[in-house]
mmCIF file of C-alpha atoms in Angstrom:
data_model
loop_
_atom_site.group_PDB
_atom_site.id
_atom_site.type_symbol
_atom_site.label_atom_id
_atom_site.label_comp_id
_atom_site.label_asym_id
_atom_site.label_seq_id
_atom_site.Cartn_x
_atom_site.Cartn_y
_atom_site.Cartn_z
ATOM 1 C CA UNK A 432 -33.353 7.063 -49.555
ATOM 2 C CA UNK A 433 -33.687 8.645 -45.864
ATOM 3 C CA UNK A 434 -32.826 5.518 -44.795
ATOM 4 C CA UNK A 435 -29.319 5.496 -46.764
ATOM 5 C CA UNK A 436 -28.394 8.966 -45.508
ATOM 6 C CA UNK A 437 -29.039 8.707 -41.634
ATOM 7 C CA UNK A 438 -26.928 5.668 -42.182
ATOM 8 C CA UNK A 439 -24.268 7.871 -43.124
ATOM 9 C CA UNK A 440 -24.931 10.196 -40.969
ATOM 10 C CA UNK A 441 -24.886 8.014 -38.182
ATOM 11 C CA UNK A 442 -21.225 6.762 -39.855
ATOM 12 C CA UNK A 443 -19.671 9.787 -39.481
ATOM 13 C CA UNK A 444 -20.796 10.979 -37.034
ATOM 14 C CA UNK A 445 -18.832 7.729 -34.895
ATOM 15 C CA UNK A 446 -15.011 8.116 -37.003
ATOM 16 C CA UNK A 447 -15.340 11.517 -36.525
ATOM 17 C CA UNK A 448 -16.329 13.009 -33.228
ATOM 18 C CA UNK A 449 -14.533 13.002 -30.498
ATOM 19 C CA UNK A 450 -15.324 15.931 -27.898
ATOM 20 C CA UNK A 451 -11.557 17.004 -27.798
ATOM 21 C CA UNK A 452 -11.375 20.705 -28.721
ATOM 22 C CA UNK A 453 -12.899 21.713 -25.095
ATOM 23 C CA UNK A 454 -12.149 25.242 -24.628
ATOM 24 C CA UNK A 455 -11.139 26.539 -20.708
ATOM 25 C CA UNK A 456 -13.844 29.709 -20.643
ATOM 26 C CA UNK A 457 -16.732 30.083 -23.081
ATOM 27 C CA UNK A 458 -15.774 31.884 -25.947
ATOM 28 C CA UNK A 459 -18.890 33.442 -27.062
ATOM 29 C CA UNK A 460 -18.649 35.315 -23.379
ATOM 30 C CA UNK A 461 -14.784 36.491 -24.317
ATOM 31 C CA UNK A 462 -15.017 37.260 -28.313
ATOM 32 C CA UNK A 463 -16.940 38.224 -30.763
ATOM 33 C CA UNK A 464 -18.718 36.098 -33.175
ATOM 34 C CA UNK A 465 -19.207 39.018 -36.013
ATOM 35 C CA UNK A 466 -15.223 40.571 -35.666
ATOM 36 C CA UNK A 467 -13.622 38.000 -38.166
ATOM 37 C CA UNK A 468 -10.080 39.553 -38.563
ATOM 38 C CA UNK A 469 -7.216 38.566 -41.040
ATOM 39 C CA UNK A 470 -3.509 39.573 -40.822
ATOM 40 C CA UNK A 471 -0.368 39.029 -41.373
ATOM 41 C CA UNK A 472 2.667 39.817 -38.909
ATOM 42 C CA UNK A 473 6.242 39.089 -37.524
ATOM 43 C CA UNK A 474 5.766 36.758 -34.205
ATOM 44 C CA UNK A 475 7.296 39.135 -31.824
ATOM 45 C CA UNK A 476 6.494 36.202 -29.091
ATOM 46 C CA UNK A 477 4.806 32.390 -28.486
ATOM 47 C CA UNK A 478 3.726 32.013 -24.605
ATOM 48 C CA UNK A 479 3.688 28.525 -24.376
ATOM 49 C CA UNK A 480 1.103 28.174 -21.116
ATOM 50 C CA UNK A 481 -2.298 27.112 -19.918
ATOM 51 C CA UNK A 482 -5.003 27.786 -20.261
ATOM 52 C CA UNK A 483 -4.437 28.883 -23.926
ATOM 53 C CA UNK A 484 -1.158 28.789 -25.221
ATOM 54 C CA UNK A 485 -0.352 32.715 -26.575
ATOM 55 C CA UNK A 486 0.654 34.033 -29.104
ATOM 56 C CA UNK A 487 2.045 37.727 -29.891
ATOM 57 C CA UNK A 488 2.258 39.261 -33.594
ATOM 58 C CA UNK A 489 3.485 43.292 -34.861
ATOM 59 C CA UNK A 490 1.037 43.811 -37.319
ATOM 60 C CA UNK A 491 2.354 46.931 -39.373
ATOM 61 C CA UNK A 492 -1.228 49.169 -41.317
ATOM 62 C CA UNK A 493 -0.768 51.463 -44.183
ATOM 63 C CA UNK A 494 0.788 54.830 -42.014
ATOM 64 C CA UNK A 495 3.738 52.480 -40.503
ATOM 65 C CA UNK A 496 1.655 52.231 -37.548
ATOM 66 C CA UNK A 497 2.535 48.385 -35.799
ATOM 67 C CA UNK A 498 0.731 46.873 -33.152
ATOM 68 C CA UNK A 499 1.192 43.897 -31.138
ATOM 69 C CA UNK A 500 -1.839 41.404 -30.956
ATOM 70 C CA UNK A 501 -2.644 39.013 -28.852
ATOM 71 C CA UNK A 502 -3.462 36.184 -30.569
ATOM 72 C CA UNK A 503 -4.464 33.554 -27.680
ATOM 73 C CA UNK A 504 -4.473 29.324 -29.010
ATOM 74 C CA UNK A 505 -5.809 25.894 -27.756
ATOM 75 C CA UNK A 506 -4.494 24.584 -23.868
ATOM 76 C CA UNK A 507 -1.157 22.251 -24.445
ATOM 77 C CA UNK A 508 -2.869 19.313 -24.562
ATOM 78 C CA UNK A 509 -5.244 19.846 -26.812
ATOM 79 C CA UNK A 510 -2.396 21.676 -28.817
ATOM 80 C CA UNK A 511 0.109 18.886 -29.164
ATOM 81 C CA UNK A 512 -2.320 16.486 -29.608
ATOM 82 C CA UNK A 513 -2.700 18.385 -32.965
ATOM 83 C CA UNK A 514 0.078 17.576 -33.637
ATOM 84 C CA UNK A 515 1.547 20.622 -32.670
ATOM 85 C CA UNK A 516 5.019 21.641 -30.405
ATOM 86 C CA UNK A 517 6.218 24.702 -28.866
ATOM 87 C CA UNK A 518 8.393 25.657 -31.836
ATOM 88 C CA UNK A 519 5.921 25.452 -34.381
ATOM 89 C CA UNK A 520 5.947 28.445 -34.744
ATOM 90 C CA UNK A 521 8.721 30.619 -33.460
ATOM 91 C CA UNK A 522 9.838 35.257 -32.799
ATOM 92 C CA UNK A 523 10.071 36.890 -36.134
ATOM 93 C CA UNK A 524 8.481 34.652 -38.106
ATOM 94 C CA UNK A 525 6.209 35.701 -40.575
ATOM 95 C CA UNK A 526 1.841 34.505 -40.555
ATOM 96 C CA UNK A 527 -1.134 35.292 -41.855
ATOM 97 C CA UNK A 528 -3.567 34.575 -39.245
ATOM 98 C CA UNK A 529 -7.839 33.893 -39.336
ATOM 99 C CA UNK A 530 -9.698 34.356 -35.820
ATOM 100 C CA UNK A 531 -11.697 36.349 -34.270
ATOM 101 C CA UNK A 532 -11.489 39.982 -32.046
ATOM 102 C CA UNK A 533 -12.497 40.602 -28.531
ATOM 103 C CA UNK A 534 -15.303 42.038 -26.945
ATOM 104 C CA UNK A 535 -13.545 44.812 -25.458
ATOM 105 C CA UNK A 536 -12.877 47.761 -27.237
ATOM 106 C CA UNK A 537 -8.831 47.674 -28.137
ATOM 107 C CA UNK A 538 -7.666 45.129 -26.926
ATOM 108 C CA UNK A 539 -6.220 43.766 -29.978
ATOM 109 C CA UNK A 540 -6.963 40.069 -29.035
ATOM 110 C CA UNK A 541 -7.790 37.785 -31.428
ATOM 111 C CA UNK A 542 -9.222 34.197 -30.969
ATOM 112 C CA UNK A 543 -6.561 32.607 -33.415
ATOM 113 C CA UNK A 544 -8.950 29.813 -35.372
ATOM 114 C CA UNK A 545 -6.475 28.911 -38.502
ATOM 115 C CA UNK A 546 -1.834 30.476 -38.724
ATOM 116 C CA UNK A 547 -0.645 30.116 -42.027
ATOM 117 C CA UNK A 548 3.405 30.163 -41.620
ATOM 118 C CA UNK A 549 5.840 30.977 -43.949
ATOM 119 C CA UNK A 550 6.303 27.670 -45.545
ATOM 120 C CA UNK A 551 2.883 26.875 -45.584
ATOM 121 C CA UNK A 552 1.655 25.104 -42.764
ATOM 122 C CA UNK A 553 -1.535 25.842 -42.115
ATOM 123 C CA UNK A 554 -2.330 25.028 -37.836
ATOM 124 C CA UNK A 555 -5.493 25.020 -36.463
ATOM 125 C CA UNK A 556 -5.334 27.324 -33.210
ATOM 126 C CA UNK A 557 -8.386 26.597 -30.682
ATOM 127 C CA UNK A 558 -11.182 25.143 -30.194
ATOM 128 C CA UNK A 559 -14.201 25.788 -28.385
ATOM 129 C CA UNK A 560 -17.562 24.147 -28.315
ATOM 130 C CA UNK A 561 -19.605 27.254 -28.498
ATOM 131 C CA UNK A 562 -16.562 29.185 -31.547
ATOM 132 C CA UNK A 563 -18.339 29.257 -35.045
ATOM 133 C CA UNK A 564 -17.082 27.347 -37.213
ATOM 134 C CA UNK A 565 -15.159 28.089 -39.929
ATOM 135 C CA UNK B 1444 -30.467 19.861 -53.234
ATOM 136 C CA UNK B 1445 -33.585 20.393 -55.045
ATOM 137 C CA UNK B 1446 -31.843 20.178 -58.062
ATOM 138 C CA UNK B 1447 -29.817 17.192 -58.220
ATOM 139 C CA UNK B 1448 -30.804 13.441 -59.328
ATOM 140 C CA UNK B 1449 -32.729 10.456 -57.188
ATOM 141 C CA UNK B 1450 -28.892 8.313 -58.713
ATOM 142 C CA UNK B 1451 -26.792 11.758 -58.048
ATOM 143 C CA UNK B 1452 -27.771 12.438 -54.139
ATOM 144 C CA UNK B 1453 -27.905 8.669 -53.766
ATOM 145 C CA UNK B 1454 -24.088 8.441 -55.420
ATOM 146 C CA UNK B 1455 -23.225 11.235 -53.174
ATOM 147 C CA UNK B 1456 -23.973 9.530 -50.551
ATOM 148 C CA UNK B 1457 -22.109 6.467 -50.819
ATOM 149 C CA UNK B 1458 -19.484 8.731 -51.298
ATOM 150 C CA UNK B 1459 -20.220 10.332 -48.192
ATOM 151 C CA UNK B 1460 -20.535 6.754 -46.492
ATOM 152 C CA UNK B 1461 -16.901 6.417 -47.996
ATOM 153 C CA UNK B 1462 -15.183 9.397 -47.535
ATOM 154 C CA UNK B 1463 -16.655 8.966 -43.719
ATOM 155 C CA UNK B 1464 -14.494 5.308 -43.662
ATOM 156 C CA UNK B 1465 -11.539 5.512 -45.286
ATOM 157 C CA UNK B 1466 -10.099 9.293 -43.750
ATOM 158 C CA UNK B 1467 -9.878 7.142 -40.981
ATOM 159 C CA UNK B 1468 -7.977 4.214 -42.354
ATOM 160 C CA UNK B 1469 -6.351 6.059 -44.101
ATOM 161 C CA UNK B 1470 -5.572 7.892 -41.809
ATOM 162 C CA UNK B 1471 -3.961 5.454 -39.896
ATOM 163 C CA UNK B 1472 -1.858 3.818 -43.239
ATOM 164 C CA UNK B 1473 0.346 6.559 -42.986
ATOM 165 C CA UNK B 1474 1.288 6.081 -39.856
ATOM 166 C CA UNK B 1475 -0.908 8.595 -38.021
ATOM 167 C CA UNK B 1476 -4.515 7.646 -36.592
ATOM 168 C CA UNK B 1477 -5.086 11.830 -35.882
ATOM 169 C CA UNK B 1478 -4.340 14.760 -37.770
ATOM 170 C CA UNK B 1479 -6.295 15.115 -40.568
ATOM 171 C CA UNK B 1480 -3.744 16.655 -43.546
ATOM 172 C CA UNK B 1481 -6.031 20.680 -44.760
ATOM 173 C CA UNK B 1482 -5.001 22.027 -41.225
ATOM 174 C CA UNK B 1483 -2.953 20.494 -38.768
ATOM 175 C CA UNK B 1484 -4.511 19.568 -35.669
ATOM 176 C CA UNK B 1485 -7.662 21.319 -37.180
ATOM 177 C CA UNK B 1486 -9.199 17.451 -35.884
ATOM 178 C CA UNK B 1487 -8.114 14.087 -33.540
ATOM 179 C CA UNK B 1488 -9.080 11.917 -35.984
ATOM 180 C CA UNK B 1489 -9.976 8.480 -33.612
ATOM 181 C CA UNK B 1490 -10.392 4.902 -34.543
ATOM 182 C CA UNK B 1491 -13.857 3.964 -32.959
ATOM 183 C CA UNK B 1492 -13.891 2.702 -29.431
ATOM 184 C CA UNK B 1493 -12.615 -0.783 -28.991
ATOM 185 C CA UNK B 1494 -15.631 -3.433 -28.586
ATOM 186 C CA UNK B 1495 -14.680 -6.484 -26.327
ATOM 187 C CA UNK B 1496 -16.079 -7.315 -23.165
ATOM 188 C CA UNK B 1497 -14.276 -4.894 -19.895
ATOM 189 C CA UNK B 1498 -11.068 -5.982 -18.522
ATOM 190 C CA UNK B 1499 -11.859 -7.568 -15.180
ATOM 191 C CA UNK B 1500 -8.886 -7.373 -12.117
ATOM 192 C CA UNK B 1501 -8.028 -10.125 -10.682
ATOM 193 C CA UNK B 1502 -10.787 -9.896 -7.222
ATOM 194 C CA UNK B 1503 -13.418 -9.415 -10.774
ATOM 195 C CA UNK B 1504 -14.418 -6.324 -10.405
ATOM 196 C CA UNK B 1505 -14.108 -3.835 -13.117
ATOM 197 C CA UNK B 1506 -10.846 -2.398 -14.451
ATOM 198 C CA UNK B 1507 -12.102 1.536 -15.031
ATOM 199 C CA UNK B 1508 -8.606 1.949 -15.720
ATOM 200 C CA UNK B 1509 -7.921 3.806 -19.455
ATOM 201 C CA UNK B 1510 -7.611 7.096 -20.438
ATOM 202 C CA UNK B 1511 -11.455 8.013 -21.124
ATOM 203 C CA UNK B 1512 -12.603 11.366 -23.159
ATOM 204 C CA UNK B 1513 -15.617 12.211 -22.931
ATOM 205 C CA UNK B 1514 -19.221 11.636 -20.230
ATOM 206 C CA UNK B 1515 -20.037 15.397 -18.914
ATOM 207 C CA UNK B 1516 -21.836 18.203 -19.600
ATOM 208 C CA UNK B 1517 -19.590 21.281 -21.084
ATOM 209 C CA UNK B 1518 -22.137 23.760 -22.379
ATOM 210 C CA UNK B 1519 -25.690 21.994 -21.234
ATOM 211 C CA UNK B 1520 -26.548 19.793 -19.154
ATOM 212 C CA UNK B 1521 -29.739 19.751 -20.551
ATOM 213 C CA UNK B 1522 -28.261 18.536 -24.239
ATOM 214 C CA UNK B 1523 -25.241 17.467 -23.456
ATOM 215 C CA UNK B 1524 -27.100 14.966 -20.267
ATOM 216 C CA UNK B 1525 -30.386 14.049 -22.961
ATOM 217 C CA UNK B 1526 -32.248 16.085 -21.413
ATOM 218 C CA UNK B 1527 -34.547 19.013 -23.516
ATOM 219 C CA UNK B 1528 -34.302 22.018 -22.623
ATOM 220 C CA UNK B 1529 -36.719 22.883 -19.520
ATOM 221 C CA UNK B 1530 -36.047 19.232 -18.036
ATOM 222 C CA UNK B 1531 -34.533 20.077 -14.757
ATOM 223 C CA UNK B 1532 -37.127 21.332 -12.736
ATOM 224 C CA UNK B 1533 -36.361 23.935 -10.945
ATOM 225 C CA UNK B 1534 -36.870 26.231 -8.267
ATOM 226 C CA UNK B 1535 -38.685 29.380 -8.983
ATOM 227 C CA UNK B 1536 -35.644 31.086 -7.519
ATOM 228 C CA UNK B 1537 -33.120 28.917 -9.352
ATOM 229 C CA UNK B 1538 -34.891 30.509 -12.412
ATOM 230 C CA UNK B 1539 -33.710 33.856 -11.458
ATOM 231 C CA UNK B 1540 -30.887 33.419 -10.186
ATOM 232 C CA UNK B 1541 -29.733 31.956 -14.290
ATOM 233 C CA UNK B 1542 -31.481 34.437 -15.920
ATOM 234 C CA UNK B 1543 -29.719 37.610 -14.201
ATOM 235 C CA UNK B 1544 -26.410 35.010 -14.388
ATOM 236 C CA UNK B 1545 -22.905 36.601 -16.121
ATOM 237 C CA UNK B 1546 -21.595 34.054 -17.739
ATOM 238 C CA UNK B 1547 -17.434 35.813 -16.657
ATOM 239 C CA UNK B 1548 -18.616 34.701 -13.036
ATOM 240 C CA UNK B 1549 -18.122 30.847 -13.287
ATOM 241 C CA UNK B 1550 -15.598 29.718 -11.833
ATOM 242 C CA UNK B 1551 -13.922 27.842 -13.641
ATOM 243 C CA UNK B 1552 -12.693 30.283 -16.451
ATOM 244 C CA UNK B 1553 -11.124 31.728 -13.551
ATOM 245 C CA UNK B 1554 -9.250 27.765 -12.246
ATOM 246 C CA UNK B 1555 -11.071 26.858 -10.310
ATOM 247 C CA UNK B 1556 -13.647 23.651 -9.976
ATOM 248 C CA UNK B 1557 -16.218 22.484 -12.556
ATOM 249 C CA UNK B 1558 -17.346 19.440 -9.781
ATOM 250 C CA UNK B 1559 -20.276 16.839 -10.567
ATOM 251 C CA UNK B 1560 -21.441 16.637 -13.284
ATOM 252 C CA UNK B 1561 -19.255 18.424 -16.004
ATOM 253 C CA UNK B 1562 -15.793 17.426 -14.400
ATOM 254 C CA UNK B 1563 -15.591 13.997 -17.341
ATOM 255 C CA UNK B 1564 -15.396 17.232 -19.975
ATOM 256 C CA UNK B 1565 -11.227 16.826 -20.220
ATOM 257 C CA UNK B 1566 -9.285 13.741 -19.602
ATOM 258 C CA UNK B 1567 -9.494 11.314 -16.913
ATOM 259 C CA UNK B 1568 -8.494 8.727 -15.628
ATOM 260 C CA UNK B 1569 -9.375 6.531 -12.600
ATOM 261 C CA UNK B 1570 -7.089 4.810 -10.597
ATOM 262 C CA UNK B 1571 -8.387 1.713 -8.849
ATOM 263 C CA UNK B 1572 -6.251 1.434 -5.142
ATOM 264 C CA UNK B 1573 -6.388 -2.428 -4.467
ATOM 265 C CA UNK B 1574 -6.431 -4.396 -1.841
ATOM 266 C CA UNK B 1575 -5.612 -7.902 -1.798
ATOM 267 C CA UNK B 1576 -8.862 -10.593 -2.206
ATOM 268 C CA UNK B 1577 -11.411 -7.408 -1.225
ATOM 269 C CA UNK B 1578 -10.917 -5.566 -4.275
ATOM 270 C CA UNK B 1579 -10.398 -1.292 -3.527
ATOM 271 C CA UNK B 1580 -10.212 0.452 -0.596
ATOM 272 C CA UNK B 1581 -10.120 4.110 -1.943
ATOM 273 C CA UNK B 1582 -10.489 4.691 -6.297
ATOM 274 C CA UNK B 1583 -8.724 7.538 -6.671
ATOM 275 C CA UNK B 1584 -10.477 9.738 -10.476
ATOM 276 C CA UNK B 1585 -7.068 12.285 -12.232
ATOM 277 C CA UNK B 1586 -8.120 15.316 -13.691
ATOM 278 C CA UNK B 1587 -6.075 16.718 -16.480
ATOM 279 C CA UNK B 1588 -8.475 19.935 -16.856
ATOM 280 C CA UNK B 1589 -11.400 21.375 -15.186
ATOM 281 C CA UNK B 1590 -8.937 21.942 -12.812
ATOM 282 C CA UNK B 1591 -6.018 19.373 -13.138
ATOM 283 C CA UNK B 1592 -6.835 18.162 -10.148
ATOM 284 C CA UNK B 1593 -8.356 14.583 -8.006
ATOM 285 C CA UNK B 1594 -11.429 13.239 -6.481
ATOM 286 C CA UNK B 1595 -10.403 10.993 -3.817
ATOM 287 C CA UNK B 1596 -13.628 8.113 -3.226
ATOM 288 C CA UNK B 1597 -14.020 5.969 -0.256
ATOM 289 C CA UNK B 1598 -14.522 1.856 -0.517
ATOM 290 C CA UNK B 1599 -14.277 1.168 2.845
ATOM 291 C CA UNK B 1600 -17.295 0.742 3.929
ATOM 292 C CA UNK B 1601 -17.083 3.959 5.967
ATOM 293 C CA UNK B 1602 -20.192 5.797 5.741
ATOM 294 C CA UNK B 1603 -19.887 10.045 4.848
ATOM 295 C CA UNK B 1604 -19.170 12.076 8.136
ATOM 296 C CA UNK B 1605 -23.055 13.341 9.704
ATOM 297 C CA UNK B 1606 -21.088 17.482 9.090
ATOM 298 C CA UNK B 1607 -19.176 17.262 6.277
ATOM 299 C CA UNK B 1608 -16.281 20.148 5.451
ATOM 300 C CA UNK B 1609 -17.784 21.478 2.550
ATOM 301 C CA UNK B 1610 -15.925 20.710 -0.578
ATOM 302 C CA UNK B 1611 -16.092 21.382 -4.428
ATOM 303 C CA UNK B 1612 -16.384 17.725 -5.021
ATOM 304 C CA UNK B 1613 -17.679 17.434 -1.738
ATOM 305 C CA UNK B 1614 -17.277 14.020 0.605
ATOM 306 C CA UNK B 1615 -17.348 10.404 -2.053
ATOM 307 C CA UNK B 1616 -18.360 6.856 -0.540
ATOM 308 C CA UNK B 1617 -19.216 4.207 -3.544
ATOM 309 C CA UNK B 1618 -19.399 0.302 -3.333
ATOM 310 C CA UNK B 1619 -19.860 -1.939 -6.663
ATOM 311 C CA UNK B 1620 -23.617 -3.484 -7.767
ATOM 312 C CA UNK B 1621 -22.815 -5.428 -9.969
ATOM 313 C CA UNK B 1622 -20.607 -4.625 -12.891
ATOM 314 C CA UNK B 1623 -21.558 -1.211 -11.489
ATOM 315 C CA UNK B 1624 -19.640 1.147 -9.642
ATOM 316 C CA UNK B 1625 -22.732 3.518 -7.678
ATOM 317 C CA UNK B 1626 -20.082 6.631 -6.254
ATOM 318 C CA UNK B 1627 -22.412 8.923 -3.205
ATOM 319 C CA UNK B 1628 -21.136 11.937 -2.575
ATOM 320 C CA UNK B 1629 -22.247 14.925 -0.162
ATOM 321 C CA UNK B 1630 -20.667 17.419 1.739
ATOM 322 C CA UNK B 1631 -20.391 20.262 -1.293
ATOM 323 C CA UNK B 1632 -19.814 23.544 -1.589
ATOM 324 C CA UNK B 1633 -23.007 25.674 -3.149
ATOM 325 C CA UNK B 1634 -20.447 27.148 -5.923
ATOM 326 C CA UNK B 1635 -20.474 24.530 -8.270
ATOM 327 C CA UNK B 1636 -22.222 25.993 -11.565
ATOM 328 C CA UNK B 1637 -23.291 22.322 -12.921
ATOM 329 C CA UNK B 1638 -22.911 23.819 -16.917
ATOM 330 C CA UNK B 1639 -21.928 26.971 -18.861
ATOM 331 C CA UNK B 1640 -25.847 28.274 -18.158
ATOM 332 C CA UNK B 1641 -25.131 28.296 -14.491
ATOM 333 C CA UNK B 1642 -26.971 25.456 -13.215
ATOM 334 C CA UNK B 1643 -26.377 25.851 -9.793
ATOM 335 C CA UNK B 1644 -25.431 23.148 -6.690
ATOM 336 C CA UNK B 1645 -26.036 24.411 -3.370
ATOM 337 C CA UNK B 1646 -24.096 23.413 0.205
ATOM 338 C CA UNK B 1647 -27.125 20.395 0.501
ATOM 339 C CA UNK B 1648 -26.822 18.969 -2.675
ATOM 340 C CA UNK B 1649 -26.143 15.314 -2.725
ATOM 341 C CA UNK B 1650 -24.623 12.655 -5.782
ATOM 342 C CA UNK B 1651 -25.563 9.565 -7.478
ATOM 343 C CA UNK B 1652 -23.426 8.431 -9.929
ATOM 344 C CA UNK B 1653 -23.637 4.917 -11.680
ATOM 345 C CA UNK B 1654 -20.753 3.837 -14.441
ATOM 346 C CA UNK B 1655 -20.951 0.624 -15.742
ATOM 347 C CA UNK B 1656 -18.054 -0.042 -18.825
ATOM 348 C CA UNK B 1657 -20.392 -1.123 -21.099
ATOM 349 C CA UNK B 1658 -17.765 -2.384 -23.491
ATOM 350 C CA UNK B 1659 -13.915 -2.510 -24.027
ATOM 351 C CA UNK B 1660 -14.079 0.952 -24.831
ATOM 352 C CA UNK B 1661 -17.113 2.560 -23.328
ATOM 353 C CA UNK B 1662 -17.866 3.455 -20.066
ATOM 354 C CA UNK B 1663 -21.840 4.870 -19.190
ATOM 355 C CA UNK B 1664 -22.196 7.531 -16.275
ATOM 356 C CA UNK B 1665 -25.647 8.017 -15.549
ATOM 357 C CA UNK B 1666 -25.613 11.049 -12.414
ATOM 358 C CA UNK B 1667 -28.392 11.666 -10.300
ATOM 359 C CA UNK B 1668 -28.981 15.157 -9.084
ATOM 360 C CA UNK B 1669 -30.674 15.945 -5.956
ATOM 361 C CA UNK B 1670 -30.424 19.337 -4.123
ATOM 362 C CA UNK B 1671 -33.722 20.515 -2.160
ATOM 363 C CA UNK B 1672 -33.079 23.789 -2.420
ATOM 364 C CA UNK B 1673 -32.839 24.333 -5.288
ATOM 365 C CA UNK B 1674 -34.954 22.300 -8.021
ATOM 366 C CA UNK B 1675 -38.048 20.884 -7.352
ATOM 367 C CA UNK B 1676 -36.933 17.100 -7.893
ATOM 368 C CA UNK B 1677 -34.199 14.428 -8.610
ATOM 369 C CA UNK B 1678 -33.113 14.678 -11.834
ATOM 370 C CA UNK B 1679 -31.147 12.309 -13.569
ATOM 371 C CA UNK B 1680 -28.795 13.290 -16.426
ATOM 372 C CA UNK B 1681 -26.535 10.105 -18.760
ATOM 373 C CA UNK B 1682 -23.687 10.498 -20.675
ATOM 374 C CA UNK B 1683 -20.897 8.188 -22.265
ATOM 375 C CA UNK B 1684 -17.156 8.276 -22.460
ATOM 376 C CA UNK B 1685 -14.887 7.438 -24.704
ATOM 377 C CA UNK B 1686 -11.697 5.554 -24.041
ATOM 378 C CA UNK B 1687 -8.732 7.979 -25.699
ATOM 379 C CA UNK B 1688 -5.874 5.719 -27.242
ATOM 380 C CA UNK B 1689 -4.397 3.140 -25.509
ATOM 381 C CA UNK B 1690 -0.501 5.735 -26.418
ATOM 382 C CA UNK B 1691 -2.540 9.374 -24.987
ATOM 383 C CA UNK B 1692 -1.226 9.541 -21.215
ATOM 384 C CA UNK B 1693 -2.612 12.259 -18.546
ATOM 385 C CA UNK B 1694 -0.390 16.540 -19.982
ATOM 386 C CA UNK B 1695 -0.097 18.675 -17.705
ATOM 387 C CA UNK B 1696 -2.419 21.213 -16.929
ATOM 388 C CA UNK B 1697 -2.113 24.346 -14.450
ATOM 389 C CA UNK B 1698 -4.399 26.324 -15.559
ATOM 390 C CA UNK B 1699 -3.116 29.575 -13.110
ATOM 391 C CA UNK B 1700 0.291 29.517 -14.999
ATOM 392 C CA UNK B 1701 -0.814 32.737 -17.751
ATOM 393 C CA UNK B 1702 -4.604 32.953 -16.925
ATOM 394 C CA UNK B 1703 -5.390 36.158 -19.348
ATOM 395 C CA UNK B 1704 -9.031 36.272 -19.429
ATOM 396 C CA UNK B 1705 -11.735 38.227 -19.225
ATOM 397 C CA UNK B 1706 -8.610 40.887 -20.284
ATOM 398 C CA UNK B 1707 -10.786 40.020 -24.736
ATOM 399 C CA UNK B 1708 -13.870 40.496 -23.100
ATOM 400 C CA UNK B 1709 -12.822 43.853 -21.644
ATOM 401 C CA UNK B 1710 -14.266 42.930 -18.649
ATOM 402 C CA UNK B 1711 -12.785 42.532 -14.875
ATOM 403 C CA UNK B 1712 -11.439 39.168 -12.698
ATOM 404 C CA UNK B 1713 -13.614 38.573 -10.774
ATOM 405 C CA UNK B 1714 -12.196 37.202 -6.831
ATOM 406 C CA UNK B 1715 -15.410 36.426 -5.096
ATOM 407 C CA UNK B 1716 -17.084 33.588 -5.789
ATOM 408 C CA UNK B 1717 -20.143 32.653 -3.670
ATOM 409 C CA UNK B 1718 -22.704 30.714 -1.922
ATOM 410 C CA UNK B 1719 -25.266 29.974 -3.498
ATOM 411 C CA UNK B 1720 -28.238 29.208 -1.658
ATOM 412 C CA UNK B 1721 -32.025 30.572 -1.762
ATOM 413 C CA UNK B 1722 -32.968 32.991 -1.373
ATOM 414 C CA UNK B 1723 -34.938 34.508 2.479
ATOM 415 C CA UNK B 1724 -38.654 34.169 1.451
ATOM 416 C CA UNK B 1725 -38.438 32.197 -1.701
ATOM 417 C CA UNK B 1726 -40.560 29.233 -2.458
ATOM 418 C CA UNK B 1727 -38.801 25.701 -1.756
ATOM 419 C CA UNK B 1728 -39.508 22.073 -1.984
ATOM 420 C CA UNK B 1729 -43.372 20.704 -1.282
#
């Protein structure tokens, strides 16, 4: 039985694990794995750029205050190889975001893990060899 | 897991094996071998690399062409280079130096080069510049990331200069030993972090890289680092690069374009990247 498990593990790794998700910087130096954030907002700007693409999102709290959040995505090369285009998310669209907040105080910056678009597309947003899986 | 019967466990394992095999096949059947459906772009799912014989150039030498993935350390030179924690024989001053390192001083996060042997974390391509009947005169490594740059490697029989100009990638000469390309490099600038842990590379570093294309899809890379100012003795790390899909190409990666590193973390971007040297009076290699 143990050998069967070992074979399964080897096969699973062999067909899937290729280290594409290389981040430009250490996740842990910039973002806090314990500060998980989820919010919904309206895209105000898309920066299709390196070393990271960025999406800016206006989020309105219960009191009506609007804060512009800066979402860090992966490098363009990784996003494009994974199916993104620069129009996958557009200004004016309402998106749901999951990610990790920056270590700094009130930086309003998120290492985005998943971006959910209004039409139901779920976009993987970023990589990082030392980022926790979600 | 304890509550699962032996037969149920066996069925689960068989299902996992079949799923692992079937996933890329199903993906290929949709005409898209790379995208996992539940989250677009979550994983690049690739078929296993081709295993046929390594190709050769007209002069008979191994063709190292193709876009390669992997083959270098990112976060941990020991773990990713086939060593155990603590195997790299640092001098006492290096241990103290690494314990005090600020990860935000890592050059590569500020769009500076990753150096040897780290650069292969991003896709890269080897270009052989042939001379009819004589093999390659020079080789170039084109690197997509870490940083978007190149290395030039001389294969015309020249020696290293007596006083090479210190540089991030050093001065590289190379030759073939059978089907293995051997690259010998000196002349480093003492600024490279060999991984995120910050293993230093001083100006006295000397690296020997051995590239063996063991088959069409796999390139073994063995790197020996000898740096008498930082390590007690030479040490060797091993990596394997995998051939990318034939349709893949190097993409532009201009790191300086919109580098906002440090803002989310609440720290300032440093402007000084010191040359790493043993402090005065530090114990040296016996």
